[in-house]
Amino acid sequence: MSHPQPFTPEEKLADAKELLSLPRIVVICGSTRFMTEMNEADLRETRAGKIVVKPGIDMKPPHELWSDPVAAEALKVRLDDLHRAKIRLADEVLVVGDYIGDSTRAEITYARSLGKPVQFAHPEVDPDA
């Protein structure tokens, strides 16, 4: 007698989203230099009926929370981990900005490794195009 394989965490999450009748979740990725474009994408995706998650902190402007370089580096690591969690949660990824740096490239690679569909506000910057 064969035993059914247990559900993966991803399958459990997908089932929970369906049971809760959640709308699609989109995560916005890109350099924080494009925060204005991220906010505009948030408006458009929300208007389209999606739940939107995106970076919540732009560390480029000075702020007391990251004025210490050691604390700033630790915060950056935590924010990167948090953003990967947002990618795992999301159903799809939207990359904004007309420039793809190392961090965004890593996010795109991660999302694609999970089988997440990745769309680009500027398709010409798709590293796999």
Short mmCIF file of N, CA and C in Angstrom, two decimals:
data_model
loop_
_atom_site.label_atom_id
_atom_site.label_comp_id
_atom_site.label_asym_id
_atom_site.label_seq_id
_atom_site.Cartn_x
_atom_site.Cartn_y
_atom_site.Cartn_z
N MET A 1 0.85 -1.18 0.00
CA MET A 1 0.00 0.00 0.00
C MET A 1 0.89 1.24 0.00
N SER A 2 0.69 2.12 -0.96
CA SER A 2 1.51 3.33 -1.03
C SER A 2 0.87 4.44 -0.22
N HIS A 3 1.73 5.24 0.34
CA HIS A 3 1.25 6.37 1.13
C HIS A 3 1.39 7.63 0.29
N PRO A 4 0.38 8.49 0.35
CA PRO A 4 0.49 9.74 -0.42
C PRO A 4 1.62 10.60 0.13
N GLN A 5 2.26 11.32 -0.78
CA GLN A 5 3.31 12.24 -0.36
C GLN A 5 2.69 13.39 0.44
N PRO A 6 3.35 13.81 1.51
CA PRO A 6 2.82 14.96 2.25
C PRO A 6 2.91 16.23 1.39
N PHE A 7 2.03 17.16 1.66
CA PHE A 7 2.05 18.42 0.93
C PHE A 7 3.32 19.19 1.24
N THR A 8 3.86 19.86 0.24
CA THR A 8 5.00 20.74 0.46
C THR A 8 4.50 22.02 1.12
N PRO A 9 5.38 22.79 1.75
CA PRO A 9 4.94 24.08 2.30
C PRO A 9 4.31 24.98 1.23
N GLU A 10 4.86 24.93 0.02
CA GLU A 10 4.32 25.76 -1.07
C GLU A 10 2.90 25.34 -1.42
N GLU A 11 2.66 24.02 -1.44
CA GLU A 11 1.30 23.52 -1.73
C GLU A 11 0.34 23.90 -0.61
N LYS A 12 0.81 23.80 0.63
CA LYS A 12 -0.04 24.20 1.76
C LYS A 12 -0.39 25.68 1.68
N LEU A 13 0.59 26.51 1.33
CA LEU A 13 0.34 27.94 1.20
C LEU A 13 -0.68 28.21 0.09
N ALA A 14 -0.50 27.57 -1.06
CA ALA A 14 -1.42 27.76 -2.18
C ALA A 14 -2.84 27.33 -1.78
N ASP A 15 -2.95 26.21 -1.07
CA ASP A 15 -4.27 25.75 -0.61
C ASP A 15 -4.88 26.75 0.36
N ALA A 16 -4.08 27.26 1.29
CA ALA A 16 -4.59 28.23 2.27
C ALA A 16 -5.07 29.50 1.57
N LYS A 17 -4.31 29.97 0.57
CA LYS A 17 -4.73 31.17 -0.17
C LYS A 17 -6.06 30.93 -0.85
N GLU A 18 -6.21 29.72 -1.43
CA GLU A 18 -7.46 29.40 -2.12
C GLU A 18 -8.62 29.31 -1.13
N LEU A 19 -8.40 28.63 0.00
CA LEU A 19 -9.45 28.50 1.02
C LEU A 19 -9.88 29.86 1.56
N LEU A 20 -8.93 30.78 1.65
CA LEU A 20 -9.22 32.12 2.16
C LEU A 20 -9.74 33.06 1.07
N SER A 21 -9.81 32.56 -0.16
CA SER A 21 -10.25 33.38 -1.31
C SER A 21 -9.42 34.66 -1.44
N LEU A 22 -8.12 34.51 -1.25
CA LEU A 22 -7.24 35.67 -1.36
C LEU A 22 -7.03 36.05 -2.83
N PRO A 23 -6.98 37.34 -3.11
CA PRO A 23 -6.60 37.75 -4.46
C PRO A 23 -5.13 37.43 -4.71
N ARG A 24 -4.71 37.53 -5.95
CA ARG A 24 -3.30 37.29 -6.28
C ARG A 24 -2.43 38.27 -5.51
N ILE A 25 -1.25 37.80 -5.13
CA ILE A 25 -0.29 38.63 -4.41
C ILE A 25 0.88 38.90 -5.35
N VAL A 26 1.21 40.16 -5.52
CA VAL A 26 2.35 40.56 -6.35
C VAL A 26 3.40 41.22 -5.47
N VAL A 27 4.64 40.84 -5.67
CA VAL A 27 5.74 41.49 -4.97
C VAL A 27 6.47 42.37 -5.98
N ILE A 28 6.74 43.59 -5.58
CA ILE A 28 7.46 44.53 -6.42
C ILE A 28 8.94 44.46 -6.05
N CYS A 29 9.77 44.28 -7.05
CA CYS A 29 11.21 44.22 -6.86
C CYS A 29 11.87 45.33 -7.68
N GLY A 30 13.06 45.70 -7.29
CA GLY A 30 13.83 46.70 -8.00
C GLY A 30 14.66 47.50 -7.02
N SER A 31 15.55 48.28 -7.56
CA SER A 31 16.38 49.15 -6.73
C SER A 31 15.50 50.16 -6.01
N THR A 32 15.86 50.46 -4.76
CA THR A 32 15.08 51.47 -4.02
C THR A 32 15.24 52.86 -4.62
N ARG A 33 16.16 53.03 -5.56
CA ARG A 33 16.23 54.33 -6.25
C ARG A 33 14.96 54.55 -7.08
N PHE A 34 14.18 53.48 -7.28
CA PHE A 34 12.94 53.57 -8.05
C PHE A 34 11.70 53.52 -7.14
N MET A 35 11.82 54.04 -5.92
CA MET A 35 10.69 54.01 -4.99
C MET A 35 9.46 54.71 -5.56
N THR A 36 9.64 55.79 -6.29
CA THR A 36 8.50 56.48 -6.88
C THR A 36 7.78 55.56 -7.87
N GLU A 37 8.56 54.85 -8.69
CA GLU A 37 7.97 53.91 -9.65
C GLU A 37 7.32 52.73 -8.91
N MET A 38 7.93 52.29 -7.81
CA MET A 38 7.33 51.23 -7.01
C MET A 38 5.97 51.66 -6.47
N ASN A 39 5.90 52.90 -5.98
CA ASN A 39 4.63 53.40 -5.44
C ASN A 39 3.57 53.49 -6.53
N GLU A 40 3.96 53.90 -7.72
CA GLU A 40 3.02 53.97 -8.84
C GLU A 40 2.55 52.56 -9.22
N ALA A 41 3.47 51.61 -9.25
CA ALA A 41 3.11 50.22 -9.55
C ALA A 41 2.17 49.67 -8.48
N ASP A 42 2.43 50.03 -7.23
CA ASP A 42 1.56 49.62 -6.12
C ASP A 42 0.14 50.12 -6.38
N LEU A 43 0.00 51.39 -6.75
CA LEU A 43 -1.33 51.94 -7.04
C LEU A 43 -2.03 51.16 -8.15
N ARG A 44 -1.32 50.90 -9.23
CA ARG A 44 -1.91 50.22 -10.39
C ARG A 44 -2.28 48.76 -10.06
N GLU A 45 -1.39 48.07 -9.38
CA GLU A 45 -1.65 46.67 -9.05
C GLU A 45 -2.78 46.55 -8.03
N THR A 46 -2.82 47.46 -7.05
CA THR A 46 -3.90 47.46 -6.08
C THR A 46 -5.23 47.75 -6.77
N ARG A 47 -5.23 48.70 -7.67
CA ARG A 47 -6.44 49.03 -8.44
C ARG A 47 -6.91 47.82 -9.24
N ALA A 48 -5.96 46.99 -9.69
CA ALA A 48 -6.29 45.78 -10.45
C ALA A 48 -6.79 44.65 -9.54
N GLY A 49 -6.83 44.90 -8.23
CA GLY A 49 -7.38 43.92 -7.30
C GLY A 49 -6.37 42.96 -6.70
N LYS A 50 -5.10 43.31 -6.76
CA LYS A 50 -4.07 42.44 -6.20
C LYS A 50 -3.60 42.96 -4.85
N ILE A 51 -3.12 42.04 -4.03
CA ILE A 51 -2.42 42.41 -2.80
C ILE A 51 -0.98 42.69 -3.21
N VAL A 52 -0.45 43.82 -2.76
CA VAL A 52 0.89 44.25 -3.17
C VAL A 52 1.81 44.27 -1.96
N VAL A 53 3.00 43.67 -2.13
CA VAL A 53 4.07 43.79 -1.14
C VAL A 53 5.29 44.33 -1.87
N LYS A 54 6.04 45.16 -1.18
CA LYS A 54 7.21 45.79 -1.79
C LYS A 54 8.19 46.16 -0.70
N PRO A 55 9.38 46.62 -1.07
CA PRO A 55 10.31 47.08 -0.04
C PRO A 55 9.67 48.19 0.81
N GLY A 56 9.86 48.08 2.10
CA GLY A 56 9.27 49.06 3.00
C GLY A 56 10.25 50.11 3.49
N ILE A 57 11.54 49.90 3.21
CA ILE A 57 12.57 50.82 3.68
C ILE A 57 13.51 51.15 2.53
N ASP A 58 13.76 52.43 2.35
CA ASP A 58 14.77 52.90 1.41
C ASP A 58 15.93 53.41 2.26
N MET A 59 17.04 52.69 2.25
CA MET A 59 18.17 53.05 3.10
C MET A 59 19.10 54.08 2.48
N LYS A 60 18.74 54.58 1.29
CA LYS A 60 19.62 55.57 0.65
C LYS A 60 19.62 56.91 1.37
N PRO A 61 18.46 57.47 1.72
CA PRO A 61 18.51 58.72 2.50
C PRO A 61 19.00 58.46 3.92
N PRO A 62 19.75 59.40 4.49
CA PRO A 62 20.23 59.23 5.87
C PRO A 62 19.06 59.08 6.85
N HIS A 63 19.27 58.23 7.84
CA HIS A 63 18.26 58.05 8.89
C HIS A 63 18.97 57.50 10.12
N GLU A 64 18.49 57.86 11.28
CA GLU A 64 19.13 57.42 12.52
C GLU A 64 19.13 55.89 12.67
N LEU A 65 18.16 55.20 12.06
CA LEU A 65 18.09 53.75 12.19
C LEU A 65 19.22 53.01 11.48
N TRP A 66 19.85 53.67 10.51
CA TRP A 66 20.98 53.04 9.82
C TRP A 66 22.18 53.97 9.71
N SER A 67 22.33 54.85 10.71
CA SER A 67 23.47 55.78 10.69
C SER A 67 24.77 55.07 11.09
N ASP A 68 24.67 54.04 11.91
CA ASP A 68 25.84 53.26 12.27
C ASP A 68 26.11 52.22 11.18
N PRO A 69 27.31 52.21 10.58
CA PRO A 69 27.58 51.30 9.47
C PRO A 69 27.39 49.81 9.81
N VAL A 70 27.74 49.40 11.01
CA VAL A 70 27.58 48.00 11.39
C VAL A 70 26.09 47.65 11.50
N ALA A 71 25.33 48.54 12.14
CA ALA A 71 23.88 48.32 12.25
C ALA A 71 23.23 48.37 10.87
N ALA A 72 23.71 49.24 10.01
CA ALA A 72 23.16 49.36 8.66
C ALA A 72 23.37 48.07 7.88
N GLU A 73 24.54 47.48 8.00
CA GLU A 73 24.81 46.23 7.28
C GLU A 73 23.94 45.09 7.81
N ALA A 74 23.76 45.03 9.11
CA ALA A 74 22.90 44.00 9.71
C ALA A 74 21.45 44.20 9.25
N LEU A 75 21.01 45.45 9.21
CA LEU A 75 19.65 45.74 8.75
C LEU A 75 19.49 45.34 7.29
N LYS A 76 20.48 45.63 6.46
CA LYS A 76 20.42 45.26 5.04
C LYS A 76 20.25 43.76 4.87
N VAL A 77 20.98 42.98 5.66
CA VAL A 77 20.87 41.51 5.60
C VAL A 77 19.45 41.08 5.99
N ARG A 78 18.91 41.67 7.06
CA ARG A 78 17.55 41.32 7.50
C ARG A 78 16.52 41.72 6.45
N LEU A 79 16.71 42.88 5.83
CA LEU A 79 15.76 43.32 4.79
C LEU A 79 15.82 42.42 3.56
N ASP A 80 17.01 41.97 3.20
CA ASP A 80 17.14 41.02 2.08
C ASP A 80 16.40 39.73 2.38
N ASP A 81 16.55 39.21 3.60
CA ASP A 81 15.84 37.99 4.01
C ASP A 81 14.33 38.22 3.98
N LEU A 82 13.90 39.37 4.47
CA LEU A 82 12.48 39.70 4.48
C LEU A 82 11.93 39.78 3.06
N HIS A 83 12.70 40.35 2.15
CA HIS A 83 12.21 40.47 0.77
C HIS A 83 12.13 39.10 0.10
N ARG A 84 13.06 38.21 0.40
CA ARG A 84 12.95 36.84 -0.14
C ARG A 84 11.70 36.16 0.41
N ALA A 85 11.33 36.43 1.66
CA ALA A 85 10.09 35.89 2.22
C ALA A 85 8.88 36.46 1.46
N LYS A 86 8.93 37.72 1.11
CA LYS A 86 7.85 38.32 0.33
C LYS A 86 7.74 37.65 -1.04
N ILE A 87 8.88 37.32 -1.63
CA ILE A 87 8.87 36.62 -2.92
C ILE A 87 8.24 35.25 -2.77
N ARG A 88 8.57 34.53 -1.69
CA ARG A 88 7.96 33.21 -1.46
C ARG A 88 6.46 33.31 -1.28
N LEU A 89 6.01 34.35 -0.61
CA LEU A 89 4.58 34.56 -0.36
C LEU A 89 3.82 34.90 -1.64
N ALA A 90 4.45 35.62 -2.54
CA ALA A 90 3.77 36.17 -3.71
C ALA A 90 3.45 35.11 -4.75
N ASP A 91 2.45 35.44 -5.57
CA ASP A 91 2.08 34.61 -6.72
C ASP A 91 2.84 35.04 -7.96
N GLU A 92 3.27 36.29 -7.98
CA GLU A 92 3.96 36.84 -9.14
C GLU A 92 4.89 37.97 -8.71
N VAL A 93 5.82 38.30 -9.59
CA VAL A 93 6.83 39.32 -9.31
C VAL A 93 6.75 40.39 -10.40
N LEU A 94 6.82 41.65 -9.98
CA LEU A 94 6.90 42.77 -10.92
C LEU A 94 8.18 43.53 -10.63
N VAL A 95 9.05 43.60 -11.62
CA VAL A 95 10.33 44.31 -11.48
C VAL A 95 10.16 45.69 -12.10
N VAL A 96 10.46 46.73 -11.31
CA VAL A 96 10.37 48.10 -11.81
C VAL A 96 11.77 48.68 -11.98
N GLY A 97 11.83 49.75 -12.74
CA GLY A 97 13.09 50.44 -12.96
C GLY A 97 13.76 50.00 -14.25
N ASP A 98 14.56 50.90 -14.78
CA ASP A 98 15.23 50.63 -16.06
C ASP A 98 16.69 50.23 -15.84
N TYR A 99 16.98 49.75 -14.64
CA TYR A 99 18.33 49.30 -14.27
C TYR A 99 18.18 48.09 -13.36
N ILE A 100 18.97 47.05 -13.59
CA ILE A 100 18.97 45.87 -12.74
C ILE A 100 20.36 45.73 -12.11
N GLY A 101 20.42 45.92 -10.81
CA GLY A 101 21.69 45.74 -10.09
C GLY A 101 21.81 44.33 -9.55
N ASP A 102 22.87 44.09 -8.80
CA ASP A 102 23.13 42.74 -8.29
C ASP A 102 22.02 42.23 -7.38
N SER A 103 21.51 43.07 -6.49
CA SER A 103 20.46 42.63 -5.56
C SER A 103 19.19 42.26 -6.31
N THR A 104 18.78 43.11 -7.23
CA THR A 104 17.57 42.83 -8.00
C THR A 104 17.76 41.60 -8.88
N ARG A 105 18.93 41.47 -9.47
CA ARG A 105 19.22 40.28 -10.28
C ARG A 105 19.10 39.02 -9.43
N ALA A 106 19.61 39.06 -8.20
CA ALA A 106 19.50 37.91 -7.30
C ALA A 106 18.04 37.63 -6.96
N GLU A 107 17.23 38.67 -6.77
CA GLU A 107 15.80 38.48 -6.49
C GLU A 107 15.10 37.82 -7.68
N ILE A 108 15.43 38.25 -8.88
CA ILE A 108 14.83 37.68 -10.09
C ILE A 108 15.21 36.21 -10.20
N THR A 109 16.47 35.91 -10.00
CA THR A 109 16.95 34.52 -10.05
C THR A 109 16.23 33.68 -9.01
N TYR A 110 16.09 34.22 -7.80
CA TYR A 110 15.41 33.50 -6.72
C TYR A 110 13.96 33.24 -7.09
N ALA A 111 13.26 34.27 -7.56
CA ALA A 111 11.85 34.12 -7.92
C ALA A 111 11.68 33.08 -9.02
N ARG A 112 12.52 33.12 -10.02
CA ARG A 112 12.42 32.16 -11.11
C ARG A 112 12.75 30.74 -10.63
N SER A 113 13.67 30.61 -9.68
CA SER A 113 13.99 29.28 -9.15
C SER A 113 12.79 28.68 -8.42
N LEU A 114 11.90 29.53 -7.94
CA LEU A 114 10.68 29.08 -7.25
C LEU A 114 9.52 28.90 -8.22
N GLY A 115 9.76 29.21 -9.50
CA GLY A 115 8.70 29.08 -10.50
C GLY A 115 7.72 30.24 -10.52
N LYS A 116 8.11 31.36 -9.92
CA LYS A 116 7.23 32.54 -9.91
C LYS A 116 7.31 33.24 -11.26
N PRO A 117 6.16 33.64 -11.82
CA PRO A 117 6.22 34.44 -13.05
C PRO A 117 6.79 35.82 -12.73
N VAL A 118 7.70 36.28 -13.58
CA VAL A 118 8.36 37.57 -13.39
C VAL A 118 8.03 38.46 -14.58
N GLN A 119 7.45 39.62 -14.29
CA GLN A 119 7.14 40.63 -15.31
C GLN A 119 8.05 41.83 -15.08
N PHE A 120 8.30 42.57 -16.15
CA PHE A 120 9.18 43.74 -16.07
C PHE A 120 8.44 44.98 -16.55
N ALA A 121 8.50 46.04 -15.76
CA ALA A 121 7.95 47.32 -16.21
C ALA A 121 8.74 47.83 -17.42
N HIS A 122 10.00 47.46 -17.49
CA HIS A 122 10.89 47.78 -18.62
C HIS A 122 11.46 46.46 -19.12
N PRO A 123 10.75 45.78 -20.04
CA PRO A 123 11.16 44.43 -20.47
C PRO A 123 12.58 44.36 -21.01
N GLU A 124 13.11 45.48 -21.49
CA GLU A 124 14.45 45.46 -22.07
C GLU A 124 15.54 45.18 -21.04
N VAL A 125 15.23 45.28 -19.75
CA VAL A 125 16.25 45.01 -18.72
C VAL A 125 16.22 43.59 -18.19
N ASP A 126 15.30 42.76 -18.71
CA ASP A 126 15.22 41.37 -18.28
C ASP A 126 16.56 40.69 -18.57
N PRO A 127 17.26 40.22 -17.52
CA PRO A 127 18.57 39.61 -17.75
C PRO A 127 18.51 38.35 -18.59
N ASP A 128 17.34 37.73 -18.70
CA ASP A 128 17.21 36.50 -19.49
C ASP A 128 16.56 36.74 -20.85
N ALA A 129 16.36 38.00 -21.20
CA ALA A 129 15.69 38.29 -22.49
C ALA A 129 16.65 38.11 -23.65
#
